[in-house]
PDB file of C-alpha atoms and ligand atoms in Angstrom:
ATOM      1  CA  MET A   9      42.918   5.829   6.496  1.00 72.00           C
ATOM      2  CA  THR A  10      40.485   4.397   4.010  1.00 90.00           C
ATOM      3  CA  VAL A  11      36.751   4.480   4.504  1.00 94.00           C
ATOM      4  CA  ALA A  12      35.401   1.107   5.650  1.00 96.00           C
ATOM      5  CA  ILE A  13      31.702   0.306   6.044  1.00 98.00           C
ATOM      6  CA  ARG A  14      30.201  -2.665   7.899  1.00 98.00           C
ATOM      7  CA  GLN A  15      26.483  -3.451   7.572  1.00 98.00           C
ATOM      8  CA  ILE A  16      24.662  -3.217  10.913  1.00 98.00           C
ATOM      9  CA  GLY A  17      20.968  -3.468   9.949  1.00 96.00           C
ATOM     10  CA  LEU A  18      19.131  -6.516   8.628  1.00 94.00           C
ATOM     11  CA  CYS A  19      18.910  -5.257   5.056  1.00 93.00           C
ATOM     12  CA  PHE A  20      20.590  -1.824   5.125  1.00 97.00           C
ATOM     13  CA  ALA A  21      22.435   0.681   7.382  1.00 98.00           C
ATOM     14  CA  GLY A  22      26.213   0.657   7.820  1.00 98.00           C
ATOM     15  CA  GLU A  23      28.746   1.763  10.412  1.00 98.00           C
ATOM     16  CA  VAL A  24      31.638   3.761   9.008  1.00 98.00           C
ATOM     17  CA  ASP A  25      35.243   3.519  10.087  1.00 95.00           C
ATOM     18  CA  GLY A  26      38.188   5.599   8.984  1.00 93.00           C
ATOM     19  CA  VAL A  27      36.576   9.054   8.736  1.00 94.00           C
ATOM     20  CA  ASP A  28      37.452  11.941  11.065  1.00 93.00           C
ATOM     21  CA  ILE A  29      34.669  14.466  10.637  1.00 94.00           C
ATOM     22  CA  ARG A  30      36.762  17.200  12.278  1.00 93.00           C
ATOM     23  CA  ARG A  31      39.026  17.306   9.244  1.00 92.00           C
ATOM     24  CA  PRO A  32      38.098  18.497   5.725  1.00 90.00           C
ATOM     25  CA  LEU A  33      36.842  15.640   3.568  1.00 94.00           C
ATOM     26  CA  THR A  34      39.099  14.514   0.766  1.00 95.00           C
ATOM     27  CA  SER A  35      37.395  13.954  -2.575  1.00 94.00           C
ATOM     28  CA  ASP A  36      38.083  10.194  -2.269  1.00 95.00           C
ATOM     29  CA  GLU A  37      36.334  10.148   1.101  1.00 96.00           C
ATOM     30  CA  ALA A  38      33.348  12.078  -0.289  1.00 97.00           C
ATOM     31  CA  VAL A  39      33.054   9.589  -3.161  1.00 97.00           C
ATOM     32  CA  ALA A  40      33.237   6.656  -0.728  1.00 97.00           C
ATOM     33  CA  ILE A  41      30.584   8.175   1.540  1.00 98.00           C
ATOM     34  CA  HIS A  42      28.191   8.834  -1.336  1.00 98.00           C
ATOM     35  CA  ALA A  43      28.733   5.279  -2.573  1.00 98.00           C
ATOM     36  CA  GLY A  44      28.059   4.028   0.963  1.00 98.00           C
ATOM     37  CA  MET A  45      24.844   6.038   1.103  1.00 98.00           C
ATOM     38  CA  ASP A  46      23.734   4.676  -2.267  1.00 98.00           C
ATOM     39  CA  ARG A  47      24.189   1.171  -0.915  1.00 98.00           C
ATOM     40  CA  TYR A  48      23.297   1.326   2.796  1.00 98.00           C
ATOM     41  CA  ALA A  49      20.998   4.430   2.847  1.00 98.00           C
ATOM     42  CA  VAL A  50      21.889   5.022   6.531  1.00 98.00           C
ATOM     43  CA  LEU A  51      25.468   5.518   7.775  1.00 98.00           C
ATOM     44  CA  VAL A  52      26.536   5.713  11.411  1.00 98.00           C
ATOM     45  CA  PHE A  53      29.712   7.551  12.436  1.00 97.00           C
ATOM     46  CA  ARG A  54      30.674   6.836  16.064  1.00 96.00           C
ATOM     47  CA  ASN A  55      32.820   8.864  18.476  1.00 94.00           C
ATOM     48  CA  GLN A  56      32.777  12.113  16.549  1.00 94.00           C
ATOM     49  CA  ASP A  57      33.763  14.876  18.922  1.00 93.00           C
ATOM     50  CA  ILE A  58      32.624  17.689  16.645  1.00 96.00           C
ATOM     51  CA  ASP A  59      31.286  21.185  17.086  1.00 96.00           C
ATOM     52  CA  ASP A  60      28.614  22.818  14.924  1.00 97.00           C
ATOM     53  CA  ALA A  61      31.128  24.383  12.532  1.00 97.00           C
ATOM     54  CA  GLN A  62      32.739  20.977  11.905  1.00 97.00           C
ATOM     55  CA  GLN A  63      29.366  19.322  11.313  1.00 97.00           C
ATOM     56  CA  LEU A  64      28.443  22.057   8.861  1.00 98.00           C
ATOM     57  CA  ALA A  65      31.776  21.864   7.006  1.00 97.00           C
ATOM     58  CA  PHE A  66      31.463  18.057   6.749  1.00 97.00           C
ATOM     59  CA  THR A  67      27.918  18.404   5.381  1.00 98.00           C
ATOM     60  CA  GLN A  68      28.947  21.048   2.862  1.00 97.00           C
ATOM     61  CA  GLY A  69      31.722  18.728   1.703  1.00 96.00           C
ATOM     62  CA  LEU A  70      28.965  16.415   0.480  1.00 97.00           C
ATOM     63  CA  GLY A  71      26.697  18.913  -1.303  1.00 97.00           C
ATOM     64  CA  ASP A  72      24.475  21.973  -1.025  1.00 98.00           C
ATOM     65  CA  ILE A  73      22.632  22.419   2.231  1.00 98.00           C
ATOM     66  CA  GLU A  74      18.945  23.015   2.873  1.00 97.00           C
ATOM     67  CA  HIS A  75      18.230  25.833   5.316  1.00 96.00           C
ATOM     68  CA  ALA A  76      15.771  25.278   8.149  1.00 95.00           C
ATOM     69  CA  ILE A  77      13.454  28.249   7.960  1.00 90.00           C
ATOM     70  CA  GLY A  78       9.808  28.260   8.919  1.00 89.00           C
ATOM     71  CA  SER A  79       9.291  24.525   9.197  1.00 92.00           C
ATOM     72  CA  SER A  80       8.660  24.405  12.956  1.00 93.00           C
ATOM     73  CA  LEU A  81       6.548  26.484  15.328  1.00 95.00           C
ATOM     74  CA  ARG A  82       9.599  28.357  16.641  1.00 94.00           C
ATOM     75  CA  ALA A  83       9.489  32.010  15.642  1.00 92.00           C
ATOM     76  CA  PRO A  84      12.805  33.196  14.104  1.00 93.00           C
ATOM     77  CA  SER A  85      13.459  35.190  17.315  1.00 93.00           C
ATOM     78  CA  GLU A  86      13.296  31.882  19.240  1.00 94.00           C
ATOM     79  CA  TYR A  87      15.903  30.031  17.145  1.00 95.00           C
ATOM     80  CA  ARG A  88      18.615  28.461  19.300  1.00 96.00           C
ATOM     81  CA  LEU A  89      20.753  27.508  16.281  1.00 96.00           C
ATOM     82  CA  PRO A  90      21.543  29.261  12.986  1.00 96.00           C
ATOM     83  CA  THR A  91      19.295  28.365  10.021  1.00 96.00           C
ATOM     84  CA  THR A  92      22.035  26.105   8.656  1.00 97.00           C
ATOM     85  CA  PHE A  93      20.779  23.671  11.351  1.00 97.00           C
ATOM     86  CA  ALA A  94      17.406  22.105  11.999  1.00 97.00           C
ATOM     87  CA  ASP A  95      16.977  22.201  15.756  1.00 96.00           C
ATOM     88  CA  VAL A  96      15.667  18.744  16.601  1.00 96.00           C
ATOM     89  CA  SER A  97      16.124  19.303  20.333  1.00 97.00           C
ATOM     90  CA  ASN A  98      13.391  19.776  22.936  1.00 97.00           C
ATOM     91  CA  LEU A  99      15.146  22.935  24.139  1.00 97.00           C
ATOM     92  CA  ASP A 100      14.206  26.567  24.356  1.00 96.00           C
ATOM     93  CA  LYS A 101      16.611  29.336  23.352  1.00 95.00           C
ATOM     94  CA  ASP A 102      18.063  29.271  26.892  1.00 96.00           C
ATOM     95  CA  ASN A 103      18.660  25.485  26.654  1.00 97.00           C
ATOM     96  CA  THR A 104      15.863  24.483  29.053  1.00 97.00           C
ATOM     97  CA  PRO A 105      13.441  21.725  28.036  1.00 98.00           C
ATOM     98  CA  TYR A 106      10.068  22.971  26.850  1.00 97.00           C
ATOM     99  CA  ALA A 107       7.176  22.670  29.285  1.00 97.00           C
ATOM    100  CA  ARG A 108       5.191  19.488  28.707  1.00 97.00           C
ATOM    101  CA  ASP A 109       2.270  21.344  27.079  1.00 97.00           C
ATOM    102  CA  ASP A 110       4.335  23.853  25.074  1.00 97.00           C
ATOM    103  CA  ARG A 111       2.863  23.851  21.558  1.00 97.00           C
ATOM    104  CA  ARG A 112       6.351  23.865  20.000  1.00 97.00           C
ATOM    105  CA  ARG A 113       7.066  20.622  21.853  1.00 97.00           C
ATOM    106  CA  LEU A 114       3.718  19.100  20.909  1.00 97.00           C
ATOM    107  CA  PHE A 115       4.246  19.970  17.253  1.00 97.00           C
ATOM    108  CA  ALA A 116       7.730  18.404  17.360  1.00 97.00           C
ATOM    109  CA  ILE A 117       6.213  15.173  18.690  1.00 97.00           C
ATOM    110  CA  GLY A 118       5.183  14.699  15.046  1.00 97.00           C
ATOM    111  CA  ASN A 119       8.792  13.461  14.561  1.00 98.00           C
ATOM    112  CA  ARG A 120       7.703  10.299  16.368  1.00 98.00           C
ATOM    113  CA  LEU A 121       5.657   9.341  13.318  1.00 98.00           C
ATOM    114  CA  TRP A 122       7.404   7.675  10.392  1.00 98.00           C
ATOM    115  CA  HIS A 123       8.450  10.363   7.932  1.00 98.00           C
ATOM    116  CA  SER A 124      10.946  11.560   5.381  1.00 98.00           C
ATOM    117  CA  ASP A 125      12.492  14.985   6.042  1.00 98.00           C
ATOM    118  CA  SER A 126      11.034  17.976   4.219  1.00 98.00           C
ATOM    119  CA  SER A 127       8.628  15.852   2.175  1.00 98.00           C
ATOM    120  CA  PHE A 128       6.334  18.816   2.865  1.00 98.00           C
ATOM    121  CA  LYS A 129       8.574  21.052   0.741  1.00 98.00           C
ATOM    122  CA  VAL A 130       8.406  21.251  -3.068  1.00 97.00           C
ATOM    123  CA  THR A 131      12.075  20.233  -3.207  1.00 98.00           C
ATOM    124  CA  PRO A 132      12.449  17.715  -0.404  1.00 98.00           C
ATOM    125  CA  ALA A 133      15.668  16.861   1.429  1.00 98.00           C
ATOM    126  CA  LYS A 134      18.380  14.528   0.145  1.00 98.00           C
ATOM    127  CA  TYR A 135      20.483  13.527   3.174  1.00 98.00           C
ATOM    128  CA  SER A 136      19.992  14.437   6.827  1.00 98.00           C
ATOM    129  CA  LEU A 137      22.927  14.383   9.279  1.00 98.00           C
ATOM    130  CA  LEU A 138      21.963  14.232  12.939  1.00 98.00           C
ATOM    131  CA  HIS A 139      24.486  14.731  15.722  1.00 97.00           C
ATOM    132  CA  ALA A 140      23.818  13.849  19.365  1.00 97.00           C
ATOM    133  CA  VAL A 141      25.036  16.659  21.652  1.00 96.00           C
ATOM    134  CA  SER A 142      23.169  15.624  24.813  1.00 97.00           C
ATOM    135  CA  LEU A 143      20.966  12.616  25.441  1.00 98.00           C
ATOM    136  CA  PRO A 144      18.190  11.695  27.884  1.00 98.00           C
ATOM    137  CA  SER A 145      18.783   8.962  30.480  1.00 98.00           C
ATOM    138  CA  LYS A 146      16.553   6.536  28.569  1.00 98.00           C
ATOM    139  CA  GLY A 147      14.535   6.258  25.361  1.00 98.00           C
ATOM    140  CA  GLY A 148      15.003   8.610  22.420  1.00 98.00           C
ATOM    141  CA  ASP A 149      16.155   5.983  19.898  1.00 98.00           C
ATOM    142  CA  THR A 150      15.757   6.777  16.214  1.00 98.00           C
ATOM    143  CA  GLN A 151      14.380   4.122  13.889  1.00 98.00           C
ATOM    144  CA  PHE A 152      14.907   3.874  10.155  1.00 98.00           C
ATOM    145  CA  ALA A 153      13.015   1.867   7.535  1.00 98.00           C
ATOM    146  CA  ASP A 154      14.304   0.849   4.108  1.00 98.00           C
ATOM    147  CA  MET A 155      11.851   2.025   1.448  1.00 98.00           C
ATOM    148  CA  ARG A 156      13.637   0.091  -1.323  1.00 98.00           C
ATOM    149  CA  ALA A 157      13.092  -3.190   0.468  1.00 98.00           C
ATOM    150  CA  ALA A 158       9.495  -2.099   1.139  1.00 98.00           C
ATOM    151  CA  TYR A 159       8.950  -1.409  -2.563  1.00 98.00           C
ATOM    152  CA  ASP A 160      10.547  -4.691  -3.637  1.00 98.00           C
ATOM    153  CA  ALA A 161       8.268  -6.627  -1.266  1.00 98.00           C
ATOM    154  CA  LEU A 162       5.023  -5.222  -2.757  1.00 98.00           C
ATOM    155  CA  ASP A 163       2.921  -7.571  -4.861  1.00 98.00           C
ATOM    156  CA  GLU A 164       2.745  -6.795  -8.588  1.00 98.00           C
ATOM    157  CA  GLU A 165      -0.790  -5.418  -8.364  1.00 98.00           C
ATOM    158  CA  THR A 166       0.243  -2.864  -5.737  1.00 98.00           C
ATOM    159  CA  LYS A 167       3.391  -1.949  -7.698  1.00 98.00           C
ATOM    160  CA  ASP A 168       1.133  -1.168 -10.676  1.00 98.00           C
ATOM    161  CA  LEU A 169      -1.238   0.827  -8.484  1.00 98.00           C
ATOM    162  CA  VAL A 170       1.479   3.070  -6.986  1.00 98.00           C
ATOM    163  CA  GLU A 171       3.304   3.659 -10.281  1.00 98.00           C
ATOM    164  CA  GLY A 172       2.684   7.277 -11.301  1.00 97.00           C
ATOM    165  CA  MET A 173       0.769   7.979  -8.063  1.00 98.00           C
ATOM    166  CA  VAL A 174       1.088  11.522  -6.662  1.00 98.00           C
ATOM    167  CA  CYS A 175       0.487  12.385  -2.992  1.00 98.00           C
ATOM    168  CA  GLU A 176      -0.137  15.618  -1.131  1.00 98.00           C
ATOM    169  CA  HIS A 177       2.192  16.226   1.811  1.00 98.00           C
ATOM    170  CA  SER A 178       1.840  18.779   4.591  1.00 98.00           C
ATOM    171  CA  GLN A 179       2.845  19.088   8.221  1.00 98.00           C
ATOM    172  CA  ILE A 180      -0.844  19.857   8.824  1.00 98.00           C
ATOM    173  CA  TYR A 181      -1.656  16.223   7.944  1.00 98.00           C
ATOM    174  CA  SER A 182       1.046  14.651  10.134  1.00 98.00           C
ATOM    175  CA  ARG A 183      -0.098  16.756  13.087  1.00 98.00           C
ATOM    176  CA  GLN A 184      -3.741  15.807  12.514  1.00 98.00           C
ATOM    177  CA  LEU A 185      -2.629  12.209  13.064  1.00 98.00           C
ATOM    178  CA  ILE A 186      -1.405  12.995  16.588  1.00 98.00           C
ATOM    179  CA  GLY A 187      -4.425  15.153  17.432  1.00 98.00           C
ATOM    180  CA  PHE A 188      -2.612  18.479  17.105  1.00 98.00           C
ATOM    181  CA  PHE A 189      -4.844  21.035  15.388  1.00 97.00           C
ATOM    182  CA  ASP A 190      -3.662  24.187  17.152  1.00 94.00           C
ATOM    183  CA  LEU A 191      -2.281  26.097  14.140  1.00 97.00           C
ATOM    184  CA  THR A 192      -2.706  29.775  13.317  1.00 97.00           C
ATOM    185  CA  ASP A 193      -3.905  30.967   9.897  1.00 97.00           C
ATOM    186  CA  GLU A 194      -0.330  32.030   9.119  1.00 96.00           C
ATOM    187  CA  GLU A 195       0.989  28.549   9.970  1.00 97.00           C
ATOM    188  CA  ARG A 196      -1.707  26.859   7.879  1.00 97.00           C
ATOM    189  CA  GLU A 197      -0.712  28.976   4.924  1.00 96.00           C
ATOM    190  CA  ARG A 198       2.992  28.317   5.501  1.00 96.00           C
ATOM    191  CA  PHE A 199       2.294  24.552   5.667  1.00 97.00           C
ATOM    192  CA  ALA A 200       0.148  24.422   2.494  1.00 97.00           C
ATOM    193  CA  PRO A 201       0.329  20.940   0.878  1.00 98.00           C
ATOM    194  CA  VAL A 202       2.847  20.101  -1.839  1.00 98.00           C
ATOM    195  CA  ARG A 203       2.872  17.200  -4.293  1.00 98.00           C
ATOM    196  CA  GLN A 204       5.325  14.303  -4.272  1.00 98.00           C
ATOM    197  CA  CYS A 205       5.476  11.204  -6.410  1.00 98.00           C
ATOM    198  CA  MET A 206       4.974   7.898  -4.574  1.00 98.00           C
ATOM    199  CA  VAL A 207       7.630   5.900  -6.405  1.00 98.00           C
ATOM    200  CA  ARG A 208      11.131   7.300  -6.601  1.00 98.00           C
ATOM    201  CA  VAL A 209      13.932   5.947  -8.752  1.00 98.00           C
ATOM    202  CA  HIS A 210      17.401   6.367  -7.301  1.00 98.00           C
ATOM    203  CA  PRO A 211      19.481   8.444  -9.754  1.00 97.00           C
ATOM    204  CA  VAL A 212      22.611   6.290  -9.324  1.00 97.00           C
ATOM    205  CA  THR A 213      21.464   2.754  -8.548  1.00 98.00           C
ATOM    206  CA  GLY A 214      18.168   2.879 -10.456  1.00 98.00           C
ATOM    207  CA  ARG A 215      16.435   1.148  -7.527  1.00 98.00           C
ATOM    208  CA  LYS A 216      12.822   2.064  -6.878  1.00 98.00           C
ATOM    209  CA  SER A 217      11.589   3.049  -3.447  1.00 98.00           C
ATOM    210  CA  LEU A 218       8.286   4.023  -1.865  1.00 98.00           C
ATOM    211  CA  TYR A 219       8.279   7.712  -1.040  1.00 98.00           C
ATOM    212  CA  LEU A 220       6.133   7.550   2.081  1.00 98.00           C
ATOM    213  CA  SER A 221       5.829   9.959   4.985  1.00 98.00           C
ATOM    214  CA  SER A 222       3.249  10.714   7.667  1.00 98.00           C
ATOM    215  CA  HIS A 223       3.048  14.150   6.060  1.00 98.00           C
ATOM    216  CA  ALA A 224       1.194  12.480   3.152  1.00 98.00           C
ATOM    217  CA  GLY A 225      -2.518  13.099   3.691  1.00 98.00           C
ATOM    218  CA  GLY A 226      -3.975  12.696   0.234  1.00 98.00           C
ATOM    219  CA  ILE A 227      -3.547  11.000  -3.122  1.00 98.00           C
ATOM    220  CA  VAL A 228      -4.348  13.049  -6.216  1.00 98.00           C
ATOM    221  CA  GLY A 229      -7.629  11.774  -7.698  1.00 97.00           C
ATOM    222  CA  TRP A 230      -8.600   9.677  -4.635  1.00 98.00           C
ATOM    223  CA  PRO A 231     -11.275  10.353  -2.006  1.00 98.00           C
ATOM    224  CA  VAL A 232      -9.552  11.376   1.245  1.00 98.00           C
ATOM    225  CA  PRO A 233     -10.641   8.514   3.563  1.00 98.00           C
ATOM    226  CA  GLU A 234      -9.692   5.906   0.962  1.00 98.00           C
ATOM    227  CA  ALA A 235      -6.330   7.616   0.394  1.00 98.00           C
ATOM    228  CA  ARG A 236      -5.596   7.818   4.113  1.00 98.00           C
ATOM    229  CA  GLY A 237      -6.468   4.157   4.593  1.00 98.00           C
ATOM    230  CA  PHE A 238      -4.213   3.140   1.722  1.00 98.00           C
ATOM    231  CA  LEU A 239      -1.316   5.305   2.951  1.00 98.00           C
ATOM    232  CA  ARG A 240      -1.679   3.827   6.415  1.00 98.00           C
ATOM    233  CA  ASP A 241      -1.579   0.293   5.032  1.00 98.00           C
ATOM    234  CA  LEU A 242       1.520   1.099   2.978  1.00 98.00           C
ATOM    235  CA  ILE A 243       3.339   2.598   5.974  1.00 98.00           C
ATOM    236  CA  GLU A 244       2.435  -0.479   8.016  1.00 98.00           C
ATOM    237  CA  HIS A 245       3.829  -2.702   5.262  1.00 98.00           C
ATOM    238  CA  ALA A 246       6.969  -0.577   4.871  1.00 98.00           C
ATOM    239  CA  THR A 247       7.875  -0.529   8.549  1.00 98.00           C
ATOM    240  CA  GLN A 248       7.793  -4.251   9.280  1.00 98.00           C
ATOM    241  CA  ARG A 249      10.553  -5.345  11.610  1.00 97.00           C
ATOM    242  CA  GLU A 250      12.673  -6.845   8.827  1.00 97.00           C
ATOM    243  CA  PHE A 251      12.952  -3.453   7.089  1.00 98.00           C
ATOM    244  CA  VAL A 252      13.814  -1.485  10.255  1.00 98.00           C
ATOM    245  CA  TYR A 253      17.115  -0.501  11.888  1.00 98.00           C
ATOM    246  CA  THR A 254      16.946   0.988  15.410  1.00 98.00           C
ATOM    247  CA  HIS A 255      19.709   3.387  16.359  1.00 98.00           C
ATOM    248  CA  LYS A 256      20.550   3.569  20.057  1.00 98.00           C
ATOM    249  CA  TRP A 257      22.336   6.876  20.480  1.00 98.00           C
ATOM    250  CA  ARG A 258      25.682   7.407  22.167  1.00 97.00           C
ATOM    251  CA  LEU A 259      27.162  10.833  22.677  1.00 96.00           C
ATOM    252  CA  GLY A 260      29.259  11.837  19.684  1.00 93.00           C
ATOM    253  CA  ASP A 261      27.255   9.773  17.192  1.00 97.00           C
ATOM    254  CA  LEU A 262      26.513  11.293  13.847  1.00 98.00           C
ATOM    255  CA  VAL A 263      23.922   9.457  11.770  1.00 98.00           C
ATOM    256  CA  MET A 264      23.333  10.275   8.139  1.00 98.00           C
ATOM    257  CA  TRP A 265      20.331   9.019   6.166  1.00 98.00           C
ATOM    258  CA  ASP A 266      19.021   9.284   2.640  1.00 98.00           C
ATOM    259  CA  ASN A 267      15.496  10.691   2.761  1.00 98.00           C
ATOM    260  CA  ARG A 268      14.863   9.499  -0.795  1.00 98.00           C
ATOM    261  CA  GLN A 269      15.247   5.861   0.227  1.00 98.00           C
ATOM    262  CA  THR A 270      14.266   5.679   3.893  1.00 98.00           C
ATOM    263  CA  MET A 271      11.767   6.833   6.505  1.00 98.00           C
ATOM    264  CA  HIS A 272      12.641   7.453  10.135  1.00 98.00           C
ATOM    265  CA  ARG A 273      11.004   8.289  13.439  1.00 98.00           C
ATOM    266  CA  ALA A 274      12.069   9.362  16.935  1.00 98.00           C
ATOM    267  CA  ARG A 275      11.057   7.267  19.952  1.00 98.00           C
ATOM    268  CA  PRO A 276       9.745   8.813  23.197  1.00 98.00           C
ATOM    269  CA  PHE A 277      11.952   9.890  26.120  1.00 98.00           C
ATOM    270  CA  PRO A 278      11.345  11.673  29.466  1.00 98.00           C
ATOM    271  CA  ALA A 279       9.852  15.106  28.748  1.00 97.00           C
ATOM    272  CA  ASN A 280      11.831  16.949  31.418  1.00 97.00           C
ATOM    273  CA  GLU A 281      15.278  15.797  30.237  1.00 98.00           C
ATOM    274  CA  PRO A 282      17.298  17.624  27.576  1.00 98.00           C
ATOM    275  CA  ARG A 283      17.809  15.864  24.263  1.00 98.00           C
ATOM    276  CA  ASP A 284      20.018  18.104  22.152  1.00 97.00           C
ATOM    277  CA  MET A 285      20.089  16.836  18.580  1.00 97.00           C
ATOM    278  CA  ARG A 286      21.354  19.028  15.746  1.00 97.00           C
ATOM    279  CA  ARG A 287      20.613  18.309  12.127  1.00 98.00           C
ATOM    280  CA  THR A 288      22.237  19.543   8.968  1.00 98.00           C
ATOM    281  CA  THR A 289      20.450  18.709   5.747  1.00 98.00           C
ATOM    282  CA  LEU A 290      21.490  18.345   2.123  1.00 98.00           C
ATOM    283  CA  ALA A 291      19.061  19.811  -0.390  1.00 98.00           C
ATOM    284  CA  GLY A 292      17.392  17.568  -2.942  1.00 98.00           C
ATOM    285  CA  ASP A 293      17.895  18.007  -6.687  1.00 96.00           C
ATOM    286  CA  GLY A 294      14.412  19.392  -7.356  1.00 97.00           C
ATOM    287  CA  PRO A 295      10.680  18.655  -7.141  1.00 98.00           C
ATOM    288  CA  THR A 296       9.559  15.028  -7.514  1.00 98.00           C
ATOM    289  CA  ALA A 297       6.191  15.969  -9.049  1.00 98.00           C
ATOM    290  CA  GLU A 298       4.451  18.798 -10.835  1.00 97.00           C
ATOM    291  CA  GLN A 299       2.777  21.130  -8.340  1.00 96.00           C
ATOM    292  CA  ALA A 300      -0.862  22.111  -8.283  1.00 90.00           C
ATOM    293  CA  SER A 301      -1.126  25.801  -9.165  1.00 76.00           C
ATOM    294  CA  ALA A 302      -2.349  26.584  -5.618  1.00 55.00           C
ATOM    295  CA  ALA A 303       0.919  25.417  -3.980  1.00 48.00           C
ATOM    296  CA  VAL A 304       2.876  28.464  -2.948  1.00 47.00           C
ATOM    297  CA  HIS A 305       6.255  27.018  -1.891  1.00 46.00           C
TER     298      HIS A 305
HETATM  299  C1  OGA B  16      15.125  14.494  12.302  1.00 97.43           C
HETATM  300  C2  OGA B  16      14.330  13.538  13.083  1.00 97.43           C
HETATM  301  C3  OGA B  16      14.473  11.941  14.872  1.00 97.43           C
HETATM  302  C4  OGA B  16      15.019  11.938  16.254  1.00 97.43           C
HETATM  303  O1  OGA B  16      16.196  14.890  12.781  1.00 97.43           O
HETATM  304  O2  OGA B  16      14.723  14.830  11.186  1.00 97.43           O
HETATM  305  O3  OGA B  16      13.242  13.194  12.694  1.00 97.43           O
HETATM  306  O4  OGA B  16      15.155  10.836  16.809  1.00 97.43           O
HETATM  307  N1  OGA B  16      14.924  13.067  14.172  1.00 97.43           N
HETATM  308  O5  OGA B  16      15.279  13.026  16.778  1.00 97.43           O
HETATM  309 MN1   MN B  17      13.026  13.842  10.614  1.00 97.43          MN
END
């Protein structure tokens, strides 16, 4: 079967037909999926009855993966999934939902802020692939925003202002926004800020996009309060309704997004219900900006 993609969002996001993720990808299918990502930036695959090994093989058919090590508050001994997966669930190692005040849960609530995956790493993520294994009875949608459309809609003065701009990203900053300050010295060191450029140019299409994320807490050369105000205004601009696609999850959905061209956020759901979401991630090509000498990773 050939790969067919139908647009489902107002300005981006497509639903894919004709791909069985359980089977190895042919090179034609991989080319079609990359082309679909270049165009739609978010692709939805419905009714995929896959296990972890199949998700991983599908992801590896599209590129090199990013390992999930040390980017949450789970200690390695508490990992429920191998490091080839980012565990986006609210579940402990024994598959029970975290207690409401568990600091690992509270930290993960940062995913409810608009962000781009791994923007807090020197080499940030390319694609993320999220598979729904179990879902809560209500809530828990994921929203996506098109950062190309957001860039295009800026006035010329703002386009000039953001050109060449470099931001500092850290999970410390995104958690400050939700009032979570409970980090150890080791975690603060592990989450030391990294630099990312604000305007990214897509390597294939040449389209520019705003590289925004709630992890961004500073702009190089700007006073902090002014930078935070500006970043907040830009995120507000970039997440207007017309740039947003809301994904309502069904079991067996796999959603893939391009972190270079989109932001996303999780929506709330009942704290006591399991939401088992498993993410594989494709590594980016390299840093987007030169690092300050103090950045350690
Ligand atoms: C992620 C993420 C949002 C969600 O997987 O990176 O932010 O709805 N997920 O779980
Ligand atoms: Mn995310």
